[in-house]
Structure formats: structure tokens, C-alpha cells
Amino acid sequence: MAVDPEELDPPLTENDWRLVGLDIDGTLMHWGGEITDAVVEAVTRVRMSRNHVVLATGRNIMATMPVAERLSIRRGWAVCSNGAVIIRLNPGSPGGYDIVKIITFNPRQALELIRDEMPDAFFAVEDLGVGFRVTKEFPMGELAGRQLKVSFDELCHDDVTRVVIRAPGAEVEHFDDIVHRIGLSDVTYAVGYSAWLDLTPPGVSKASALETLREELGVHPEHTVAVGDGNNDIEMLTWARDSYAMGNAPERVVAAAQGSIGPVDEDGVLEALEPLIDPSRPSM
């Protein structure tokens, strides 16, 4: 069910702003890569209604910027790489953004543990603003930016913002079992819908990055909203005062949110966005 602005506590005043964290894939964007005109218009009107709309995604910067452009967001903030990178959108800067915060970790221990369990997996680390360094090339379209093939040892050498492991043919439950069994205590991890594992620095998530922005922007904790559909959205949905899981979300994601809305292929996100729009704002 959608949020009623009148039920927010404490009530908004003319000087208050909300912080709205929105996942991209499976939330704003259909599985085929489409963001409908209705969603674009709703996001724009929400932004015009005293809301800081922040894209909060596992995507790297290069894959996030085209989405911001599609949504006509040229100024504001975005959380990338599952919280390890925060950018400020700025049309006057090269690429249209400034990097505000980066959190890194050394991936060697986690990568070696997972390689022992899945020696045939694809391994990649984020090369900030460029693409990824990989042990073997990922299928076309799975990683945004350049893929530079390196040795496993080179992959582990430098501190990074994000690690991606892909194991074709493996079941999600198998991935889940492995990460629990080997005890990845020194990283934050999220298992994707397929056999895809994202690793970020310990304690880093979309929620931790959104909290950094909330404090910076002076938004009251009660004036936070989040919408998502994936395992990497769980912390964000728990963090927000009002949170909504998409109808296509797994059970554990739905359990983390205060409410659920329609699936992405029905533009369910509109149920969460429309109550945040000031009715005095004209339609586009």
C-alpha cells in the first residue's frame, strides 16, 4: 500500500524536506531496461515537491549516469556501488558528477575464500569511473565500462570499492550457503537474483550512504522513504521511516519493508511516489 503523507510523524512543515532513496533495477527500471514516461514524470514531480530523490543502486557510476539522465536528474546525489561511492550530480563537472565519498577495502581474503569454493567463477573488481578489472570477461551487458583482464593476484592487489563474483549455473541458494559457511565477516555482501555476489567494505550499504546524506542535508530521520526489490536493498528498507518492497521482491526483502507495492512491470513504484507529490504542482 502507498504511503499517506499525512501519516508521517512528525508532520512536514514548509521548511522540511524528505530524503527518498530509490533502487533502479527492478524498481524504477523494467527488466528490459525501460523506465516508463509515467515513472519519469512522477520522479520529476516528487523532486519538485521538497524531496531529495537519491538513486541508490549497486550499479557503478558509469551505469548510473544514463539513468539519472533518463530521469532528468542533473543535480542532486546518487549512491553507487551499494553504498561504497557517493556522487553529487553536477552538469558543470566532467561526466556530469563529482565524487563526494569513496570507501574501499582490500578484497584478497574474501576473493581467495570464494575462489577455493568456486574456482571456475568470474571475478571482477571495480575500477572507479572506468569499468572493471576481471579475471575473465563477463558476458556483454553485465558490467558497465571497460573490462581489463588481469591475473587473480593483480585483482587482489589494490583496495577497491566493490567486488563482483559470478558463477554461471550455480543456484542462488548455493551461493547463499557458501557465503554463510566461509564466514565473510570482513565485508558486506549481497546475493543477487541469479548466481551473482556483490562484496563491499564492512558496514557499507545503501543505508549507510543514505544516512551520510541525510545528516549532510539535515533531513529529519522520520522524513525518510525508500523503495527497493533486492537483497542489497534490505538495509535501506530497514533504515527508512517509510519503506516499500516491490511486488517482485523476494520474501526476505518484503519482510524488511513496512509495506509492499505492485511489481516493476506494472510500475508499482508509482504507489510510493504519488503520495509524495505536492498536489499544487502541475503535471508535466
Coordinates of C-alpha atoms in Angstrom, one line a residue:
M1 CA 0.0 0.0 0.0
A2 CA 1.2 3.5 -0.7
V3 CA 2.3 5.9 2.0
D4 CA 0.0 8.7 3.1
P5 CA 1.9 11.9 3.7
E6 CA -0.5 12.9 6.4
E7 CA 0.7 9.9 8.5
L8 CA 4.3 11.0 8.5
D9 CA 5.5 11.8 12.1
P10 CA 6.5 14.4 12.9
P11 CA 4.4 16.3 10.3
L12 CA 6.2 18.1 7.5
T13 CA 6.4 21.8 7.7
E14 CA 7.2 24.3 4.9
N15 CA 10.8 24.1 5.8
D16 CA 11.1 20.3 5.8
W17 CA 12.4 18.1 3.1
R18 CA 12.2 14.3 2.7
L19 CA 15.0 12.0 1.6
V20 CA 13.8 9.4 -0.9
G21 CA 16.1 6.5 -1.7
L22 CA 15.2 4.7 -4.9
D23 CA 16.7 1.5 -6.2
I24 CA 17.0 1.3 -10.0
D25 CA 16.9 -2.2 -11.5
G26 CA 13.6 -4.0 -10.7
T27 CA 12.2 -0.9 -9.0
L28 CA 12.4 2.1 -11.4
M29 CA 13.6 0.2 -14.4
H30 CA 11.8 -2.8 -16.0
W31 CA 13.9 -5.9 -16.6
G32 CA 14.2 -5.0 -20.3
G33 CA 15.9 -1.7 -19.4
E34 CA 12.9 0.6 -19.8
I35 CA 11.9 3.4 -17.4
T36 CA 8.4 4.5 -18.5
D37 CA 7.3 8.0 -19.1
A38 CA 4.9 7.8 -16.1
V39 CA 7.8 7.0 -13.7
V40 CA 9.9 9.7 -15.2
E41 CA 7.1 12.3 -14.7
A42 CA 6.4 11.0 -11.1
V43 CA 10.1 11.3 -10.1
T44 CA 10.3 14.8 -11.5
R45 CA 7.2 15.9 -9.6
V46 CA 8.4 14.3 -6.4
R47 CA 11.7 16.2 -6.8
M48 CA 9.7 19.4 -7.2
S49 CA 7.8 18.7 -4.0
R50 CA 10.6 19.3 -1.5
N51 CA 12.0 15.8 -1.8
H52 CA 15.7 14.9 -2.2
V53 CA 15.4 12.0 -4.6
V54 CA 18.6 9.8 -4.4
L55 CA 19.2 6.9 -6.8
A56 CA 20.6 4.1 -4.6
T57 CA 22.0 1.3 -6.6
G58 CA 24.5 -1.4 -6.9
R59 CA 25.5 0.0 -10.3
N60 CA 28.8 1.7 -10.8
I61 CA 28.9 5.4 -11.7
M62 CA 29.1 4.7 -15.4
A63 CA 25.9 2.7 -15.3
T64 CA 24.1 5.1 -13.0
M65 CA 24.6 8.3 -15.0
P66 CA 22.4 7.3 -18.0
V67 CA 19.6 6.5 -15.6
A68 CA 19.9 9.9 -14.0
E69 CA 19.8 11.4 -17.4
R70 CA 16.7 9.5 -18.3
L71 CA 15.0 10.8 -15.2
S72 CA 16.2 14.4 -15.9
I73 CA 18.2 14.4 -12.6
R74 CA 21.1 16.7 -13.4
R75 CA 21.7 18.0 -9.8
G76 CA 21.4 16.1 -6.6
W77 CA 23.1 13.0 -5.2
A78 CA 23.4 9.3 -6.1
V79 CA 24.6 6.3 -4.1
C80 CA 26.5 3.9 -6.3
S81 CA 28.3 0.5 -5.8
N82 CA 25.9 -0.5 -3.0
G83 CA 26.9 2.5 -0.9
A84 CA 30.7 2.5 -1.4
V85 CA 30.5 5.5 -3.6
I86 CA 28.5 8.7 -3.2
I87 CA 28.4 11.2 -6.1
R88 CA 27.0 14.7 -6.5
L89 CA 25.4 15.3 -9.9
N90 CA 26.8 18.4 -11.4
P91 CA 26.3 19.3 -15.0
G92 CA 29.4 21.6 -14.9
S93 CA 31.8 18.8 -14.0
P94 CA 33.4 16.3 -16.4
G95 CA 31.0 13.4 -16.8
G96 CA 28.2 15.3 -15.0
Y97 CA 29.2 14.4 -11.5
D98 CA 31.7 14.9 -8.6
I99 CA 32.7 12.1 -6.4
V100 CA 31.8 13.0 -2.8
K101 CA 32.8 9.9 -0.8
I102 CA 34.6 6.6 -1.5
I103 CA 35.0 3.7 0.9
T104 CA 37.4 0.9 -0.1
F105 CA 38.7 -2.4 1.3
N106 CA 41.3 -5.0 0.4
P107 CA 39.5 -7.9 -1.3
R108 CA 42.2 -10.5 -1.2
Q109 CA 40.9 -12.6 1.8
A110 CA 37.3 -12.7 0.5
L111 CA 38.3 -13.5 -3.1
E112 CA 40.6 -16.3 -2.0
L113 CA 38.0 -17.8 0.2
I114 CA 35.4 -17.8 -2.6
R115 CA 37.9 -19.0 -5.3
D116 CA 38.6 -22.0 -3.1
E117 CA 34.9 -22.8 -3.2
M118 CA 34.2 -21.7 -6.8
P119 CA 37.4 -21.9 -8.9
D120 CA 35.5 -21.5 -12.2
A121 CA 33.7 -18.4 -11.2
F122 CA 34.1 -15.0 -12.9
F123 CA 35.8 -12.4 -10.6
A124 CA 35.8 -8.6 -11.0
V125 CA 36.8 -5.6 -9.0
E126 CA 35.5 -2.1 -9.7
D127 CA 37.9 0.3 -11.5
L128 CA 36.3 3.6 -10.4
G129 CA 35.0 5.7 -13.2
V130 CA 36.5 3.4 -15.8
G131 CA 34.8 -0.1 -15.5
F132 CA 36.2 -3.3 -14.0
R133 CA 39.3 -5.4 -13.8
V134 CA 38.4 -9.0 -14.4
T135 CA 39.9 -12.5 -14.3
K136 CA 37.9 -13.3 -17.5
E137 CA 35.5 -11.2 -19.4
F138 CA 31.9 -11.1 -18.2
P139 CA 29.1 -11.6 -20.8
M140 CA 28.3 -8.5 -22.8
G141 CA 26.0 -6.1 -21.0
E142 CA 26.6 -7.4 -17.5
L143 CA 29.3 -4.9 -16.4
A144 CA 29.3 -1.2 -17.4
G145 CA 32.5 0.3 -18.7
R146 CA 35.8 -1.2 -19.8
Q147 CA 36.8 -4.7 -18.8
L148 CA 40.6 -5.1 -18.3
K149 CA 41.7 -8.7 -17.9
V150 CA 44.3 -9.3 -15.2
S151 CA 45.6 -12.1 -13.1
F152 CA 43.9 -13.2 -9.9
D153 CA 46.8 -11.8 -7.9
E154 CA 46.6 -8.5 -9.6
L155 CA 42.9 -8.4 -8.9
C156 CA 43.6 -8.7 -5.2
H157 CA 46.5 -6.2 -5.1
D158 CA 44.8 -2.9 -4.5
D159 CA 42.0 -1.7 -2.2
V160 CA 38.7 -1.4 -4.1
T161 CA 35.1 -0.2 -3.6
R162 CA 33.3 -3.3 -4.9
V163 CA 33.9 -6.9 -5.9
V164 CA 31.6 -8.9 -8.2
I165 CA 31.6 -12.7 -8.4
R166 CA 29.5 -14.5 -11.0
A167 CA 29.1 -18.3 -11.1
P168 CA 27.1 -19.4 -14.2
G169 CA 24.9 -22.3 -13.5
A170 CA 25.0 -22.1 -9.7
E171 CA 21.8 -21.8 -7.7
V172 CA 21.2 -18.7 -5.6
E173 CA 20.8 -20.9 -2.6
H174 CA 24.2 -22.5 -3.2
F175 CA 25.8 -19.0 -3.2
D176 CA 23.9 -18.1 0.0
D177 CA 25.2 -21.3 1.6
I178 CA 28.8 -20.7 0.7
V179 CA 28.9 -17.1 2.0
H180 CA 27.4 -18.2 5.3
R181 CA 29.7 -21.2 5.6
I182 CA 33.0 -19.5 4.9
G183 CA 32.1 -16.5 7.1
L184 CA 32.7 -13.3 5.1
S185 CA 32.9 -11.3 8.3
D186 CA 35.2 -8.6 6.9
V187 CA 32.9 -7.5 4.1
T188 CA 29.3 -6.6 3.4
Y189 CA 27.7 -8.9 0.8
A190 CA 24.5 -9.2 -1.2
V191 CA 23.4 -12.2 -3.2
G192 CA 21.6 -11.3 -6.4
Y193 CA 18.6 -12.9 -8.1
S194 CA 21.0 -15.2 -10.1
A195 CA 24.3 -16.6 -9.0
W196 CA 25.8 -13.1 -8.5
L197 CA 27.5 -11.9 -5.4
D198 CA 28.4 -8.3 -4.6
L199 CA 31.0 -7.5 -1.9
T200 CA 31.5 -4.1 -0.4
P201 CA 33.6 -2.8 2.5
P202 CA 32.4 -3.9 6.0
G203 CA 29.4 -2.0 7.3
V204 CA 28.8 -0.3 3.9
S205 CA 25.4 -0.5 2.3
K206 CA 22.9 1.7 0.6
A207 CA 21.6 2.5 4.0
S208 CA 24.9 3.7 5.4
A209 CA 25.4 6.0 2.4
L210 CA 21.9 7.4 2.6
E211 CA 22.4 8.1 6.3
T212 CA 25.5 10.1 5.5
L213 CA 23.5 12.1 3.0
R214 CA 20.6 12.5 5.5
E215 CA 22.9 14.0 8.1
E216 CA 24.6 16.2 5.5
L217 CA 21.3 17.5 4.2
G218 CA 19.7 18.0 7.6
V219 CA 16.7 15.8 6.9
H220 CA 14.9 14.5 10.0
P221 CA 15.1 10.7 10.4
E222 CA 11.3 10.5 10.3
H223 CA 11.2 12.1 6.9
T224 CA 13.0 9.2 5.0
V225 CA 11.5 7.0 2.4
A226 CA 13.0 4.0 0.5
V227 CA 11.8 1.7 -2.3
G228 CA 13.6 -1.4 -3.5
D229 CA 13.3 -5.0 -4.6
G230 CA 16.6 -6.8 -4.0
N231 CA 18.7 -8.3 -1.2
N232 CA 21.0 -5.3 -1.4
D233 CA 18.0 -3.1 -0.5
I234 CA 17.3 -4.8 2.8
E235 CA 19.4 -2.4 5.0
M236 CA 17.9 0.6 3.1
L237 CA 14.4 -0.6 3.7
T238 CA 15.0 -1.1 7.4
W239 CA 16.7 2.3 7.6
A240 CA 13.9 4.4 6.2
R241 CA 10.9 5.6 8.2
D242 CA 8.6 4.6 5.3
S243 CA 9.8 1.8 3.1
Y244 CA 8.2 -0.3 0.3
A245 CA 9.2 -3.5 -1.3
M246 CA 8.3 -4.1 -4.9
G247 CA 5.8 -6.8 -5.7
N248 CA 8.6 -8.7 -7.5
A249 CA 10.8 -8.7 -4.4
P250 CA 11.8 -12.0 -2.6
E251 CA 10.2 -12.7 0.8
R252 CA 13.1 -11.6 2.9
V253 CA 13.1 -8.2 1.2
V254 CA 9.3 -7.8 1.7
A255 CA 9.8 -8.7 5.3
A256 CA 12.3 -5.8 5.7
A257 CA 9.9 -3.2 4.4
Q258 CA 6.9 -1.6 6.1
G259 CA 4.7 -2.2 3.1
S260 CA 4.6 -3.7 -0.4
I261 CA 3.5 -2.2 -3.7
G262 CA 3.0 -3.5 -7.2
P263 CA 5.6 -5.2 -9.3
V264 CA 8.0 -3.3 -11.6
D265 CA 6.3 -4.4 -14.8
E266 CA 3.2 -2.6 -13.5
D267 CA 5.2 0.5 -12.4
G268 CA 4.4 -0.3 -8.8
V269 CA 6.8 2.3 -7.7
L270 CA 4.2 4.9 -8.6
E271 CA 2.2 3.8 -5.5
A272 CA 5.1 5.0 -3.3
L273 CA 5.9 8.1 -5.3
E274 CA 2.5 9.7 -6.0
P275 CA 1.7 10.5 -2.3
L276 CA 5.0 12.4 -2.1
I277 CA 3.9 14.8 -4.8
D278 CA 2.6 18.2 -3.8
P279 CA -0.9 18.3 -5.5
S280 CA -0.4 22.0 -6.3
R281 CA 2.5 21.0 -8.6
P282 CA 1.2 20.8 -12.2
S283 CA 1.6 17.7 -14.2
M284 CA 4.2 17.7 -17.0

